[in-house]
XYZ file of N, CA, C and O in Angstrom:
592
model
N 48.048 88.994 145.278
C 48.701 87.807 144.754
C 47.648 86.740 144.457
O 46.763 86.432 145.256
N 47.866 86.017 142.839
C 46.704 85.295 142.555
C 47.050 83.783 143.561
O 48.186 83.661 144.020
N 46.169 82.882 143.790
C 46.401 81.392 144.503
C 46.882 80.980 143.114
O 46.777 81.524 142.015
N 47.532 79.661 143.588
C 47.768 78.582 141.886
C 46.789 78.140 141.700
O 45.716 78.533 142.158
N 47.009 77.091 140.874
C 45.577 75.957 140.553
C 45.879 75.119 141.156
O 44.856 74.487 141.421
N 47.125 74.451 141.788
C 47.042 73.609 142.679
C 46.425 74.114 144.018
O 45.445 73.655 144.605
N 47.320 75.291 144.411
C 46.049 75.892 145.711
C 44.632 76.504 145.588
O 44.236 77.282 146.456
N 43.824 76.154 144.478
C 42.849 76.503 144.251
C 41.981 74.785 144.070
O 40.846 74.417 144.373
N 42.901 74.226 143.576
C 41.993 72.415 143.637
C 41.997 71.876 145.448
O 41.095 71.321 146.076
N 43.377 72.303 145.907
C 43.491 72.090 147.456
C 42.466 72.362 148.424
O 42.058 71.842 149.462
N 42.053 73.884 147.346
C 40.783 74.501 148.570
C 39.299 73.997 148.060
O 38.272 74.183 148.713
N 39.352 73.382 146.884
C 37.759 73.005 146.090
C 37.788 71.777 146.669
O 36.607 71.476 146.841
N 38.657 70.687 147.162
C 39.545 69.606 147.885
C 38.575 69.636 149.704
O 37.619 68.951 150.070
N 39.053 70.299 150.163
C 38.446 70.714 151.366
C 37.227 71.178 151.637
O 36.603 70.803 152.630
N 36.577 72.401 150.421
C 35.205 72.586 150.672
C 34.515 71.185 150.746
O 33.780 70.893 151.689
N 34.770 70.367 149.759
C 33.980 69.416 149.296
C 33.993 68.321 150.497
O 32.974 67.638 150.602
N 35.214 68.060 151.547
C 35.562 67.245 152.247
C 34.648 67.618 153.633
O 34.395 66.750 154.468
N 34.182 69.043 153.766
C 33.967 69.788 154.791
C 32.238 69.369 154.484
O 31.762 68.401 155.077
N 31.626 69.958 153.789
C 30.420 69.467 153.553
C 30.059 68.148 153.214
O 28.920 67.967 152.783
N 31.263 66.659 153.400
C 30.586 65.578 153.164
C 30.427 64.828 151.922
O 29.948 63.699 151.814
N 30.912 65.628 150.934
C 30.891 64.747 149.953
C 31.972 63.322 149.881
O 32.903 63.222 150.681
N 31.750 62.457 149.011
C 32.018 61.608 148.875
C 33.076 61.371 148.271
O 33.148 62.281 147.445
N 34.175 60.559 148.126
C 35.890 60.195 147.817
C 35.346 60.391 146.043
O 35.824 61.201 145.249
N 34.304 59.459 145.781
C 34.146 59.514 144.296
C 33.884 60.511 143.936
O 34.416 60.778 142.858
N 32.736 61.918 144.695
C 32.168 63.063 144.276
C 33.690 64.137 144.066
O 33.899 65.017 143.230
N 34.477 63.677 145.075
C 35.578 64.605 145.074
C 36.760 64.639 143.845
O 37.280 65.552 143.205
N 36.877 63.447 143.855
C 37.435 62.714 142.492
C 37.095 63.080 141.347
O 38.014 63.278 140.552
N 35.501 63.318 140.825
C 34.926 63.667 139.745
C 35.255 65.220 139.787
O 35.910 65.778 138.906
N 34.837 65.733 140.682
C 34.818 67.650 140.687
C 36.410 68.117 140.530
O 36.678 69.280 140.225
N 37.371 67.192 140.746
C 38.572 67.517 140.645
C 38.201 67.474 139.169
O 37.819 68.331 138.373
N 38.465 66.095 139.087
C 38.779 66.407 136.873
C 38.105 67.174 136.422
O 38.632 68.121 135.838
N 36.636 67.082 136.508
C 36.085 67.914 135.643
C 36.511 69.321 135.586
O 36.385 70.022 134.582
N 37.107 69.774 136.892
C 37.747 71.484 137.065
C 39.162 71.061 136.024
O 39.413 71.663 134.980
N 39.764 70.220 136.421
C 40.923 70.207 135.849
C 40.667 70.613 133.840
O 41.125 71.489 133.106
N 39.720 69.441 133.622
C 39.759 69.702 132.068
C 39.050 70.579 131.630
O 39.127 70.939 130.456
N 38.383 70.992 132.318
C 37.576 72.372 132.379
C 38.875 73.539 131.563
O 39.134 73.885 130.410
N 39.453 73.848 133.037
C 40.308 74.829 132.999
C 42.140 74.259 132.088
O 43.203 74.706 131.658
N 41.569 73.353 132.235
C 42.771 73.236 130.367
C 42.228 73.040 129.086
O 43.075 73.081 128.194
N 41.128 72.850 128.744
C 40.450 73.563 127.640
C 40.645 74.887 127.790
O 41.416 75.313 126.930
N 40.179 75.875 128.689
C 39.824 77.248 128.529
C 40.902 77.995 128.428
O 40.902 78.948 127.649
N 42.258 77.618 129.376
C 43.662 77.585 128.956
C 43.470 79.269 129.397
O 43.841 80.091 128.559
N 42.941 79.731 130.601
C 42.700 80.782 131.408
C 42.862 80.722 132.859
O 42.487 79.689 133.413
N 43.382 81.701 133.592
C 43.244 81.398 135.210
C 41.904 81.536 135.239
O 41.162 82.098 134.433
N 41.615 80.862 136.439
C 40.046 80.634 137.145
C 39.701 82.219 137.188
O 38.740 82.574 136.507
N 40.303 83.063 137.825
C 39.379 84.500 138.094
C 39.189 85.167 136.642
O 38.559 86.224 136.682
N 39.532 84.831 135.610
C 39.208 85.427 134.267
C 38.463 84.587 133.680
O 38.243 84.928 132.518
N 37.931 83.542 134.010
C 37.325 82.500 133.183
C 36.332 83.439 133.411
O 36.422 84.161 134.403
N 34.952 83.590 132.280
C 33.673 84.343 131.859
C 32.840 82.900 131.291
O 33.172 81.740 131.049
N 31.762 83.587 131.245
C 30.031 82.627 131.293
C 30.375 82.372 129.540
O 30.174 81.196 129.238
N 30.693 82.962 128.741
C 30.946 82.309 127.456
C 32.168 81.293 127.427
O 31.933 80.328 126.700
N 33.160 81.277 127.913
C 34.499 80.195 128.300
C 33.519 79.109 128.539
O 33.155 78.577 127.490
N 32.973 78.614 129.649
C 32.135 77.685 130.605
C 31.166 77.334 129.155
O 31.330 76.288 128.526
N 30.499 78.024 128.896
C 29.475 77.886 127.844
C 30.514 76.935 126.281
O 30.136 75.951 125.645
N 31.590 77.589 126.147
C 32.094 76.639 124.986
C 32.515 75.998 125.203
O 32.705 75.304 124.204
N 33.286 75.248 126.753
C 33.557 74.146 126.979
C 32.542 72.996 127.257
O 32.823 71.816 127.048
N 31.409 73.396 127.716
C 30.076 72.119 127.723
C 29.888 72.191 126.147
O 29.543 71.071 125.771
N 29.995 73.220 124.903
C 29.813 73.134 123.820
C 30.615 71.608 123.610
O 30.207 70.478 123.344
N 31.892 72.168 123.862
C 33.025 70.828 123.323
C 32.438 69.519 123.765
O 32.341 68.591 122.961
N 32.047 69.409 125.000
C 31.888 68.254 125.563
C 30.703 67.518 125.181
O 30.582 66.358 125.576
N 29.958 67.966 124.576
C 28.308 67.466 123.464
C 29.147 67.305 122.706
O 29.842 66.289 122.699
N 29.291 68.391 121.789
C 29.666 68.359 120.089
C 31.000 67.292 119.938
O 31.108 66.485 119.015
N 31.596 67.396 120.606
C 33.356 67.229 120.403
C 33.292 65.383 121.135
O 33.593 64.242 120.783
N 32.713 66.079 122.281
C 33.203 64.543 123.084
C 32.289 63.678 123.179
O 32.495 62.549 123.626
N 30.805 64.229 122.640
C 29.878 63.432 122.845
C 29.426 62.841 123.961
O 28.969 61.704 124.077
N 29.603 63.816 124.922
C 28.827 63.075 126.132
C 27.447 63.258 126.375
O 26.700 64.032 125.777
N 27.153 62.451 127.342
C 25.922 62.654 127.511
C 25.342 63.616 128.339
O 26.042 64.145 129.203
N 23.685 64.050 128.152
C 23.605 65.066 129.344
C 23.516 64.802 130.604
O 23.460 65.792 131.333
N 23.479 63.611 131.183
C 23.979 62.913 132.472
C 25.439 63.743 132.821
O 25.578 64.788 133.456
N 26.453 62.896 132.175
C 27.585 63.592 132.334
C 27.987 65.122 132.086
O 28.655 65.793 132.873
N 27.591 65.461 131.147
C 27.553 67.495 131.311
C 26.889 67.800 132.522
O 27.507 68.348 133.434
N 25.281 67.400 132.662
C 25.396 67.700 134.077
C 26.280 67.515 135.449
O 26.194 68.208 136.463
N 26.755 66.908 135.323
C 27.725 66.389 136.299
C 28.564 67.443 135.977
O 28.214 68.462 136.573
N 29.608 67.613 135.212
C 30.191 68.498 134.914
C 30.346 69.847 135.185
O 31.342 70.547 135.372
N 29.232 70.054 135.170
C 28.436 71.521 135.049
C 28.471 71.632 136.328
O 29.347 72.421 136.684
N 27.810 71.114 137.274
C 27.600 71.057 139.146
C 29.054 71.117 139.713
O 29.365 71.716 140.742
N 30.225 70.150 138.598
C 31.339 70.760 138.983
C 31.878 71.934 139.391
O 32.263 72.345 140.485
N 31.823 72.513 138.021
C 32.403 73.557 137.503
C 31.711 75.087 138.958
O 32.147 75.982 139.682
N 30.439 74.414 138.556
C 29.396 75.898 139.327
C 30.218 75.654 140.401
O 31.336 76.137 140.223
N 30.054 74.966 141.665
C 30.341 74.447 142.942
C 31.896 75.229 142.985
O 31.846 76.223 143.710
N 33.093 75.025 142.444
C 34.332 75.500 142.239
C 34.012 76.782 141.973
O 34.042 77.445 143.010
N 33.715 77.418 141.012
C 33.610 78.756 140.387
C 32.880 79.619 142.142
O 33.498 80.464 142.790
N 31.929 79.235 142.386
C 30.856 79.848 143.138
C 31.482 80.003 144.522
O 31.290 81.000 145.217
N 32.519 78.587 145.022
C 32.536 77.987 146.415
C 34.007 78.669 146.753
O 34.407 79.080 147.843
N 34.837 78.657 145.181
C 36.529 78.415 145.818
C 36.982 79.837 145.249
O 37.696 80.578 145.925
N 36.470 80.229 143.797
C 37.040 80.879 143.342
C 36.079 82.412 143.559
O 36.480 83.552 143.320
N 34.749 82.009 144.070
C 33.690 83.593 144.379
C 33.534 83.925 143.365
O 33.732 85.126 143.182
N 33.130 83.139 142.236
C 32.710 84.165 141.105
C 31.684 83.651 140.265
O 31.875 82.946 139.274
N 30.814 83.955 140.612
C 29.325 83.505 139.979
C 29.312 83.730 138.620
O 29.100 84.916 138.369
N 29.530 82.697 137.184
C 29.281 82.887 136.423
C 28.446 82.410 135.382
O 28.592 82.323 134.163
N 27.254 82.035 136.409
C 26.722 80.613 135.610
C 25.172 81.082 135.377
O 24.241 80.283 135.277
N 25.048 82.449 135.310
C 23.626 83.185 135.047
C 23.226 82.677 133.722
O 24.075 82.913 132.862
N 22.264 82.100 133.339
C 21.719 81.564 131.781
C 22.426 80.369 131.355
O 21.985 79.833 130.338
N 23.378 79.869 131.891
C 23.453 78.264 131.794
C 22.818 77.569 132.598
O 22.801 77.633 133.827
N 22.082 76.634 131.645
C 20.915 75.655 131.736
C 21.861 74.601 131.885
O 23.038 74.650 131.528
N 20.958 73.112 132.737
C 21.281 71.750 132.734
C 20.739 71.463 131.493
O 19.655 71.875 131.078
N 21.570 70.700 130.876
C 21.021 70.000 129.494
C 20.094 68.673 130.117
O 20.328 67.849 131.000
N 18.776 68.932 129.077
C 17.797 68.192 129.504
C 18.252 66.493 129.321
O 18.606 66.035 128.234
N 18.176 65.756 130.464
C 18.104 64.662 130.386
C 17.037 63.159 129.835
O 16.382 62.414 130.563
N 17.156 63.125 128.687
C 16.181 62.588 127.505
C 15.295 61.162 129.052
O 15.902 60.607 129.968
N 14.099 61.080 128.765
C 13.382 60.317 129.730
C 13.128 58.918 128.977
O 12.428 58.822 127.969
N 13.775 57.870 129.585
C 13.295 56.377 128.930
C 12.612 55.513 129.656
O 12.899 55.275 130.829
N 11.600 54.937 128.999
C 10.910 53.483 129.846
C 11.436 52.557 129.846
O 12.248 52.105 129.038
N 10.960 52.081 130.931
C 11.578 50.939 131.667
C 11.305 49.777 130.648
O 10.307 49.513 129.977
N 12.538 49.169 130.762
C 12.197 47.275 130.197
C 11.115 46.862 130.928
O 11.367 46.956 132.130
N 9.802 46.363 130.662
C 9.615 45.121 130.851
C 8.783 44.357 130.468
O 7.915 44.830 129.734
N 8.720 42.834 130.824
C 9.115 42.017 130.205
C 7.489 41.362 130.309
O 6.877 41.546 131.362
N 6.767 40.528 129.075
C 5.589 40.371 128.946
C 5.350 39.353 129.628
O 6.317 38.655 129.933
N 3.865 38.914 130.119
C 3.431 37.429 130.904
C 4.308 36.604 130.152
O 5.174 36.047 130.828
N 4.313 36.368 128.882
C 5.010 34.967 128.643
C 6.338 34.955 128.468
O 6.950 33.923 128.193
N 6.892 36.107 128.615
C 8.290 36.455 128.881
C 8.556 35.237 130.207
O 9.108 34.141 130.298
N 7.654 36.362 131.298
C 7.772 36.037 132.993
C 7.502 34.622 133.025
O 8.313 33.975 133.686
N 6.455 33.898 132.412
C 6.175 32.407 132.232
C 7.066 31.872 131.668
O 7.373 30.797 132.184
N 7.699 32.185 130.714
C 8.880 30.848 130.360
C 9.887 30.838 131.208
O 10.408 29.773 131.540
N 10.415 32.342 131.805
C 11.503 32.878 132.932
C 11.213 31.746 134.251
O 11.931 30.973 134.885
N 9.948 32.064 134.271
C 9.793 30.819 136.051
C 9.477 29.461 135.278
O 9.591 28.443 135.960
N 9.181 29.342 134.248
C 9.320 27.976 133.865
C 10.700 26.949 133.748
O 10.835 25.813 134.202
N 11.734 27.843 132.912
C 13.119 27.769 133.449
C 14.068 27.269 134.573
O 15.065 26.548 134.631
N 13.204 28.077 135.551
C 13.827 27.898 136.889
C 13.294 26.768 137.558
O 13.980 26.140 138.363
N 11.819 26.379 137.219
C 11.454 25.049 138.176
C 12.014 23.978 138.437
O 11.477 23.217 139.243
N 13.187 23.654 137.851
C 14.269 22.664 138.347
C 15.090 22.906 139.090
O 15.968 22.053 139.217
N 15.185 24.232 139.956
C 16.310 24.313 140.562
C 16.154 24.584 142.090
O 15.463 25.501 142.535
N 16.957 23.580 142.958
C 16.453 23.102 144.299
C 16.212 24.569 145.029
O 17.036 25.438 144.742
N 15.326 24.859 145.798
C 15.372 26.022 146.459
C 14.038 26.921 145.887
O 13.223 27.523 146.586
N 14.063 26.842 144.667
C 13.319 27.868 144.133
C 11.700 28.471 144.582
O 11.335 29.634 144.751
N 11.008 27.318 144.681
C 9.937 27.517 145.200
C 10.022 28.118 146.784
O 8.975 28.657 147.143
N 10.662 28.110 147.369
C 10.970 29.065 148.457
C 11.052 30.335 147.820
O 10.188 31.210 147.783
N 12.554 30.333 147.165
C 12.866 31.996 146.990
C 11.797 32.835 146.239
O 11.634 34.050 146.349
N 11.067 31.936 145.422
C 10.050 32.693 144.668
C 8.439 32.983 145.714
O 7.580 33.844 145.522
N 8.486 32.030 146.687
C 7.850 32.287 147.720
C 8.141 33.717 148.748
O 7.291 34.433 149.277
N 9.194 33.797 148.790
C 9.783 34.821 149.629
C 9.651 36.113 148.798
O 9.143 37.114 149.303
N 10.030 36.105 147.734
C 9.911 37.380 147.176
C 8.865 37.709 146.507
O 8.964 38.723 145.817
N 7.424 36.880 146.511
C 5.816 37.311 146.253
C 5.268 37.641 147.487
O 5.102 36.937 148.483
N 4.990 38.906 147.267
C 4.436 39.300 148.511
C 2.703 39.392 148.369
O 2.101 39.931 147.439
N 2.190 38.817 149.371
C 0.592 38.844 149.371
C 0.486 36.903 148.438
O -0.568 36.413 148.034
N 1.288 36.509 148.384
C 0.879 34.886 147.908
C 0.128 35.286 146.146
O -0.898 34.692 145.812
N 0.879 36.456 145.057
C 0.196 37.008 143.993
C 1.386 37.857 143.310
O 2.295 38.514 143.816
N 1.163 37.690 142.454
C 2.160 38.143 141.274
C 1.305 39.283 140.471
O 0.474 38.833 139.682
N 1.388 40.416 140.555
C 0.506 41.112 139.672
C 1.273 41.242 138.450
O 2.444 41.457 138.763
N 1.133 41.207 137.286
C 1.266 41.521 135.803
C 1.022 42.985 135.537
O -0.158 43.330 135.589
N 2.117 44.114 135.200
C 1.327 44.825 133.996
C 1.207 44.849 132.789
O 2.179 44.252 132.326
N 0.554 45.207 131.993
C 0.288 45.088 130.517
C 1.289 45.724 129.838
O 1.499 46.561 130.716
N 1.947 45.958 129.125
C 2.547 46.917 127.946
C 1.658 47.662 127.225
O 0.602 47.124 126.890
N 1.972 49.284 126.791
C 1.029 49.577 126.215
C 0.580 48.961 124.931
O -0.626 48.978 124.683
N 1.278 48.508 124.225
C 1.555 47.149 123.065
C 0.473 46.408 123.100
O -0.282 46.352 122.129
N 0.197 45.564 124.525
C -0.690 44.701 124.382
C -2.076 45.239 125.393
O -3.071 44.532 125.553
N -1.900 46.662 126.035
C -3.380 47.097 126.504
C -4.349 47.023 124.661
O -5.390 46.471 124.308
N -3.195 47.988 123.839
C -4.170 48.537 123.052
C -5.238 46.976 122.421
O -6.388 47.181 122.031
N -4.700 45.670 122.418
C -5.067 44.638 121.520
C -6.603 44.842 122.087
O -7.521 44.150 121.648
């Protein structure tokens, strides 16, 4: 006799509660199984590595998410498939690479007009005291203005 999908979220519900995850982590791994498995519009023990594979398709192409969120998704899906349902199907699905960005920041005369700004406001020379550590503000350059 197959479990439902409600007694199959009940038990992905509990693994997750048992090892510690978190109200929000549990929350997320629910939906993502949920829309998972109503896209694929299959019981869990027949779902196959191409099903899984065209639903992260949908979710780039279709829904435009990001690979932040597919990953997420994806850790869902594995974790359920692997944990609740015993069926390893995630041989040759990759995490979609997560694109790498630099950090804002902000030039000396950025930071100089920023604390110039603030010198009117009672307190400040403390808090800006408190949060320089060593009595020194180091600057880095941008590569922008190393190259000058």
């Amino acid at each position: 006799m197959s479990a439902t999908l409600t007694d199959l979220f009940n038990s992905l519900e509990t693994e997750l509660k048992i090892r510690g995850f978190s109200k929000m982590t549990i929350s997320t791994y629910l939906f993502h199984n949920k829309k998972a498995l109503a896209y694929i519009k299959k019981a869990p023990e027949t779902v196959v590595s191409s099903d899984i594979k065209s639903y992260l398709a949908y979710l780039i192409s279709d829904k435009k998410l990001s690979p932040a969120t597919i990953s997420i998704a994806l850790s869902s899906l594995r974790f359920f498939f692997k944990k609740v349902v015993n069926k390893n199907i995630f041989d040759g699905i990759e995490t979609p690479k997560t694109p790498k960005k630099l950090p804002t920041v902000l030039s000396k005369e950025e930071v100089k007009e920023t604390l110039m700004d603030l010198s009117g406001i009672e307190g400040i020379d403390e808090f800006l005291k408190s949060i320089i550590k060593n009595d020194r503000v180091v600057f880095f350059n941008s590569p922008k203005e190393s190259q000058d």
